[in-house]
Short mmCIF file of C-alpha atoms in Angstrom, two decimals:
data_model
loop_
_atom_site.label_atom_id
_atom_site.label_comp_id
_atom_site.label_asym_id
_atom_site.label_seq_id
_atom_site.Cartn_x
_atom_site.Cartn_y
_atom_site.Cartn_z
CA MET G 251 -11.14 18.82 -28.88
CA SER G 252 -14.01 16.45 -28.21
CA ARG G 253 -14.23 14.93 -24.76
CA PRO G 254 -13.68 11.17 -24.34
CA PRO G 255 -16.87 9.16 -23.82
CA ASN G 256 -18.15 8.56 -20.30
CA ALA G 257 -19.91 5.53 -18.85
CA LYS G 258 -21.38 5.19 -15.38
CA GLY G 259 -23.01 2.35 -13.55
CA THR G 260 -22.66 -0.21 -10.79
CA VAL G 261 -21.26 -3.70 -10.67
CA PRO G 262 -22.35 -6.40 -8.22
CA PHE G 263 -20.00 -7.07 -5.33
CA GLY G 264 -21.50 -10.05 -3.54
CA GLN G 265 -24.86 -8.81 -2.29
CA TYR G 266 -23.73 -5.18 -2.62
CA ARG G 267 -23.04 -2.75 -5.47
CA THR G 268 -19.93 -0.76 -6.40
CA TRP G 269 -20.49 2.50 -8.31
CA TYR G 270 -18.02 3.33 -11.06
CA ARG G 271 -17.40 5.89 -13.79
CA VAL G 272 -15.26 5.30 -16.90
CA THR G 273 -13.86 8.20 -18.94
CA GLY G 274 -12.40 7.16 -22.30
CA ASP G 275 -12.22 3.79 -24.04
CA LEU G 276 -11.17 0.93 -21.78
CA HIS G 277 -9.97 -1.00 -24.81
CA SER G 278 -8.05 1.77 -26.55
CA GLY G 279 -4.77 -0.11 -26.28
CA ARG G 280 -3.50 1.84 -23.28
CA PRO G 281 -3.97 0.53 -19.73
CA PRO G 282 -6.73 2.39 -17.88
CA VAL G 283 -5.78 4.33 -14.77
CA VAL G 284 -7.89 3.06 -11.85
CA LEU G 285 -8.26 5.60 -9.05
CA LEU G 286 -8.39 4.51 -5.41
CA HIS G 287 -9.75 7.37 -3.34
CA GLY G 288 -8.77 8.21 0.20
CA GLY G 289 -10.51 7.92 3.53
CA PRO G 290 -11.22 5.17 4.09
CA GLY G 291 -14.78 6.34 3.67
CA SER G 292 -14.19 9.13 1.17
CA THR G 293 -15.62 9.29 -2.38
CA HIS G 294 -14.39 9.75 -5.94
CA ASP G 295 -15.57 13.37 -6.22
CA TYR G 296 -12.34 15.13 -5.27
CA LEU G 297 -10.47 13.12 -7.93
CA LEU G 298 -12.82 14.07 -10.80
CA SER G 299 -10.31 16.46 -12.35
CA MET G 300 -8.16 13.44 -13.22
CA THR G 301 -10.51 12.75 -16.12
CA SER G 302 -8.11 15.11 -17.95
CA LEU G 303 -5.77 12.14 -18.38
CA ALA G 304 -8.32 10.71 -20.79
CA ASP G 305 -7.82 13.75 -23.04
CA ALA G 306 -4.27 12.46 -23.53
CA GLY G 307 -5.48 8.96 -24.37
CA TRP G 308 -5.37 7.30 -20.95
CA PRO G 309 -8.76 5.85 -19.90
CA VAL G 310 -9.68 6.70 -16.31
CA VAL G 311 -11.78 4.64 -13.89
CA HIS G 312 -13.28 6.30 -10.82
CA TYR G 313 -15.23 4.32 -8.26
CA ASP G 314 -16.73 4.79 -4.82
CA GLN G 315 -15.54 2.22 -2.33
CA ILE G 316 -18.29 0.35 -0.54
CA GLY G 317 -20.00 2.29 2.23
CA ASN G 318 -19.94 5.68 0.54
CA GLY G 319 -21.00 7.74 -2.46
CA GLY G 320 -22.93 5.83 -5.10
CA SER G 321 -21.98 2.40 -3.73
CA THR G 322 -23.95 0.44 -1.14
CA HIS G 323 -24.14 2.18 2.25
CA LEU G 324 -24.08 -0.02 5.34
CA PRO G 325 -24.39 2.30 8.36
CA ASP G 326 -25.30 -0.52 10.72
CA ARG G 327 -22.17 -2.61 10.13
CA GLY G 328 -19.53 -2.69 12.86
CA ALA G 329 -15.76 -2.62 12.90
CA ASP G 330 -15.47 -6.34 12.19
CA PHE G 331 -17.03 -5.77 8.75
CA TRP G 332 -14.88 -2.82 7.65
CA THR G 333 -11.56 -4.51 6.98
CA VAL G 334 -8.70 -3.93 4.56
CA GLN G 335 -9.50 -7.32 3.03
CA LEU G 336 -13.02 -6.13 2.19
CA PHE G 337 -11.65 -3.28 0.09
CA GLN G 338 -9.04 -5.52 -1.52
CA ASP G 339 -11.79 -7.91 -2.55
CA GLU G 340 -13.90 -5.05 -3.90
CA LEU G 341 -11.02 -3.77 -6.04
CA ASP G 342 -10.32 -7.25 -7.44
CA ASN G 343 -14.01 -7.65 -8.20
CA LEU G 344 -14.22 -4.29 -10.00
CA LEU G 345 -11.19 -5.03 -12.18
CA ASP G 346 -12.73 -8.36 -13.12
CA LYS G 347 -16.23 -7.01 -13.78
CA LEU G 348 -14.90 -4.20 -15.99
CA GLY G 349 -12.73 -6.66 -17.92
CA ILE G 350 -9.46 -4.81 -17.24
CA ALA G 351 -7.72 -7.16 -14.79
CA ASP G 352 -5.18 -8.08 -17.46
CA ASP G 353 -3.97 -4.51 -18.14
CA TYR G 354 -4.26 -1.52 -15.77
CA VAL G 355 -2.42 1.11 -13.72
CA LEU G 356 -3.33 1.95 -10.13
CA TYR G 357 -3.38 5.47 -8.69
CA GLY G 358 -3.93 5.37 -4.93
CA GLN G 359 -4.41 8.64 -3.03
CA SER G 360 -3.90 8.77 0.76
CA TRP G 361 -5.54 5.60 2.19
CA GLY G 362 -5.93 4.52 -1.44
CA GLY G 363 -2.14 4.48 -1.75
CA MET G 364 -1.89 2.02 1.12
CA LEU G 365 -4.65 -0.13 -0.36
CA GLY G 366 -2.98 0.00 -3.78
CA SER G 367 0.34 -1.06 -2.25
CA VAL G 368 -1.18 -4.16 -0.67
CA HIS G 369 -2.78 -5.00 -4.01
CA ALA G 370 0.44 -4.45 -5.95
CA ALA G 371 2.46 -6.56 -3.51
CA GLN G 372 0.41 -9.58 -4.55
CA ARG G 373 1.96 -9.13 -8.01
CA PRO G 374 -1.21 -9.30 -10.11
CA THR G 375 -0.22 -10.14 -13.66
CA GLY G 376 -2.17 -7.27 -15.26
CA LEU G 377 -0.77 -4.44 -13.13
CA ARG G 378 1.53 -2.20 -15.15
CA GLY G 379 2.35 0.54 -12.64
CA LEU G 380 1.51 2.04 -9.26
CA VAL G 381 1.23 5.65 -8.16
CA VAL G 382 1.26 6.20 -4.39
CA ALA G 383 -0.03 9.73 -3.89
CA ASN G 384 0.07 11.51 -0.52
CA ALA G 385 -0.02 8.24 1.38
CA PRO G 386 1.70 7.05 4.55
CA ALA G 387 3.31 3.64 4.71
CA SER G 388 2.70 3.34 8.45
CA MET G 389 -0.06 4.76 10.61
CA LYS G 390 2.36 4.80 13.55
CA ILE G 391 4.64 7.20 11.68
CA TRP G 392 1.57 9.12 10.46
CA LEU G 393 0.42 9.70 14.03
CA GLN G 394 3.88 10.89 15.07
CA GLU G 395 3.91 13.37 12.20
CA MET G 396 0.33 14.50 12.88
CA LYS G 397 1.37 15.32 16.44
CA ARG G 398 4.35 17.30 15.17
CA LEU G 399 2.32 19.26 12.61
CA ARG G 400 -0.47 19.88 15.08
CA GLU G 401 1.96 21.38 17.58
CA LEU G 402 2.84 24.00 14.95
CA LEU G 403 -0.73 25.34 15.01
CA PRO G 404 -1.51 28.45 17.10
CA GLU G 405 -1.81 27.53 20.75
CA ASP G 406 -5.42 28.66 21.08
CA ILE G 407 -6.44 26.34 18.23
CA GLN G 408 -4.55 23.45 19.80
CA ASN G 409 -6.39 24.08 23.06
CA VAL G 410 -9.80 24.00 21.37
CA LEU G 411 -8.96 20.74 19.63
CA THR G 412 -7.70 19.07 22.80
CA ARG G 413 -10.63 20.25 24.89
CA HIS G 414 -13.22 18.82 22.53
CA GLU G 415 -11.33 15.58 21.99
CA GLU G 416 -11.12 14.99 25.72
CA ALA G 417 -14.81 15.80 26.12
CA GLY G 418 -15.86 13.64 23.19
CA THR G 419 -17.45 16.61 21.43
CA THR G 420 -15.56 16.45 18.14
CA ASP G 421 -18.87 16.93 16.32
CA SER G 422 -19.19 20.51 17.60
CA GLU G 423 -19.04 23.55 15.34
CA GLN G 424 -16.18 25.03 17.35
CA TYR G 425 -14.10 21.89 16.86
CA PHE G 426 -14.88 21.91 13.13
CA HIS G 427 -13.58 25.45 12.70
CA ALA G 428 -10.42 24.68 14.68
CA MET G 429 -9.88 21.56 12.60
CA ARG G 430 -10.07 23.67 9.43
CA ALA G 431 -6.90 25.49 10.51
CA PHE G 432 -5.00 22.22 10.12
CA TYR G 433 -6.77 21.26 6.90
CA ASP G 434 -6.07 24.63 5.29
CA ARG G 435 -2.35 24.15 5.94
CA HIS G 436 -1.82 20.47 5.23
CA VAL G 437 -4.81 19.01 3.35
CA CYS G 438 -5.97 21.60 0.81
CA ARG G 439 -4.37 25.04 0.64
CA ILE G 440 -6.90 26.47 -1.83
CA VAL G 441 -9.35 28.83 -0.07
CA PRO G 442 -12.24 28.49 -0.55
CA TRP G 443 -12.03 24.76 -1.09
CA PRO G 444 -12.63 23.57 -4.68
CA ARG G 445 -16.13 22.32 -5.30
CA ASP G 446 -15.04 18.70 -5.90
CA PHE G 447 -13.06 18.61 -2.66
CA GLY G 448 -15.93 20.11 -0.70
CA ALA G 449 -18.32 17.55 -2.21
CA THR G 450 -16.21 14.66 -0.96
CA PHE G 451 -15.81 16.28 2.45
CA MET G 452 -19.59 16.58 2.83
CA GLU G 453 -20.14 13.02 1.57
CA ILE G 454 -17.99 11.76 4.43
CA TYR G 455 -20.03 13.66 6.97
CA ASN G 456 -23.33 12.61 5.40
CA ASP G 457 -22.34 9.02 6.16
CA PRO G 458 -19.23 8.83 8.34
CA THR G 459 -19.58 5.11 9.09
CA VAL G 460 -16.44 3.93 7.33
CA TYR G 461 -14.27 6.97 8.06
CA PHE G 462 -15.11 7.13 11.76
CA THR G 463 -14.76 3.36 12.20
CA MET G 464 -11.44 2.86 10.41
CA ASN G 465 -9.82 6.29 10.81
CA GLY G 466 -11.50 8.52 13.37
CA PRO G 467 -13.10 11.98 13.43
CA ASN G 468 -10.43 13.67 11.29
CA GLU G 469 -6.98 13.38 9.71
CA PHE G 470 -4.97 14.01 12.87
CA HIS G 471 -7.15 12.41 15.58
CA VAL G 472 -6.86 8.81 14.40
CA ILE G 473 -8.54 6.48 16.88
CA GLY G 474 -10.10 3.97 14.47
CA THR G 475 -9.21 0.40 13.59
CA LEU G 476 -6.36 1.43 11.27
CA ARG G 477 -4.46 3.38 13.94
CA ASP G 478 -1.72 0.71 14.13
CA TRP G 479 -1.79 -0.44 10.50
CA SER G 480 1.28 -0.48 8.25
CA VAL G 481 2.05 -1.69 4.73
CA GLU G 482 5.82 -1.68 5.25
CA TYR G 483 5.90 -5.49 5.44
CA CYS G 484 4.76 -5.93 1.83
CA LEU G 485 6.55 -3.08 0.05
CA PRO G 486 9.58 -5.17 -1.04
CA ASP G 487 7.15 -7.41 -2.97
CA ILE G 488 5.96 -4.62 -5.29
CA ALA G 489 7.40 -5.44 -8.71
CA VAL G 490 6.02 -2.65 -10.95
CA PRO G 491 7.46 0.85 -11.53
CA THR G 492 6.19 2.97 -8.64
CA LEU G 493 5.83 6.74 -8.43
CA VAL G 494 5.49 8.37 -5.00
CA LEU G 495 3.80 11.78 -5.18
CA THR G 496 3.76 14.29 -2.32
CA GLY G 497 3.21 17.98 -1.73
CA ARG G 498 5.78 20.12 0.04
CA HIS G 499 3.18 21.06 2.70
CA ASP G 500 1.54 17.61 2.75
CA GLU G 501 0.24 16.01 5.91
CA ALA G 502 1.81 12.93 4.32
CA THR G 503 5.24 14.25 5.22
CA GLN G 504 8.56 12.96 3.95
CA ALA G 505 8.88 10.78 7.04
CA THR G 506 5.55 9.09 6.30
CA VAL G 507 6.48 8.22 2.69
CA GLN G 508 10.13 7.35 3.28
CA PRO G 509 9.44 3.61 3.74
CA PHE G 510 8.10 3.47 0.16
CA LEU G 511 11.36 4.97 -1.08
CA ASP G 512 13.46 2.66 1.08
CA LEU G 513 11.61 -0.61 0.46
CA VAL G 514 9.93 -0.61 -2.98
CA PRO G 515 12.52 -1.91 -5.49
CA ASN G 516 11.65 0.28 -8.52
CA VAL G 517 10.53 3.62 -7.10
CA ARG G 518 10.99 7.34 -7.54
CA GLN G 519 9.46 10.42 -5.93
CA GLU G 520 8.07 13.72 -7.19
CA VAL G 521 7.42 16.58 -4.74
CA LEU G 522 5.05 19.32 -5.84
CA GLU G 523 6.38 22.45 -4.21
CA ASN G 524 3.15 24.46 -3.92
CA SER G 525 0.85 21.67 -2.77
CA SER G 526 -0.27 19.89 0.35
CA HIS G 527 -2.41 16.72 0.31
CA VAL G 528 -4.27 17.20 -3.00
CA PRO G 529 -1.72 18.38 -5.60
CA HIS G 530 -4.01 17.32 -8.45
CA LEU G 531 -6.20 20.26 -7.32
CA GLU G 532 -3.53 22.60 -5.99
CA GLU G 533 -1.09 22.36 -8.92
CA PRO G 534 -3.13 20.79 -11.72
CA GLU G 535 -0.80 21.64 -14.62
CA ARG G 536 2.36 20.43 -12.90
CA PHE G 537 0.51 17.38 -11.60
CA ARG G 538 -0.74 16.45 -15.07
CA GLN G 539 2.75 16.87 -16.50
CA VAL G 540 4.22 14.53 -13.87
CA MET G 541 1.48 11.94 -14.34
CA LEU G 542 1.68 11.87 -18.13
CA SER G 543 5.47 11.56 -18.01
CA TYR G 544 5.14 8.59 -15.67
CA LEU G 545 2.41 6.92 -17.73
CA GLU G 546 4.37 7.33 -20.94
CA SER G 547 7.33 5.62 -19.26
CA LEU G 548 5.23 2.49 -18.84
CA VAL G 549 4.62 1.86 -22.55
#
């Protein structure tokens, strides 16, 4: 089978640039699947395997959100610049510049699921469906669940984490290795990490501006500007068929995704039993099956 065509480039976003990659034909008659990566401050790399959807006829759009990857980096900008509204505006701009604002599906992973929910709640006329993958609805609930999961780690690892957090030395090698114990349980259970996941992880640490500002030093020590953020208020306004995806061992636990199931009018959930936070990497065949079934239900 021949691979679908690829196109890469950047589009202007005000005085900045947004990097994107298209796999497949945007005007094939099927709505393209636009991927919102996590973070905030991550990159598209760990979602690259989702180009396989294009083999089944669904065009796929990856992009790097501003501040990271191939998009404009702004390491000198402060917390007042890095807002949810900024990323909403960037998404709207990308859809417009690519000419797909009248027909598309959103796939939002982790933070991208929260961003996608806010977008969907505005009821854009071209949105056909929303996938919320491994995403919390409320950072308050997320923090409660992070505390619970962290307390299940071996005591010596907990002590190392606490000691460095209190000392402000979360950039130390010892802290990094202790942090990996959590990540290997609840973020990506494949050891060693897949190349695409590792690439994104290193991109964050090459320029941690956005991630450190909005989130914090890692997934469970959230001290950034989003620490109190929630999208629960807008979930009842989402009008498109919504799929909530989680892994059985996900840091986005059932408690963190329950508001989506309680508040979004047309919603269903799929739990991938052998996955944590990145089921598209951990269970690729099952993941692809679930995604294609959902996409086919939209047409």
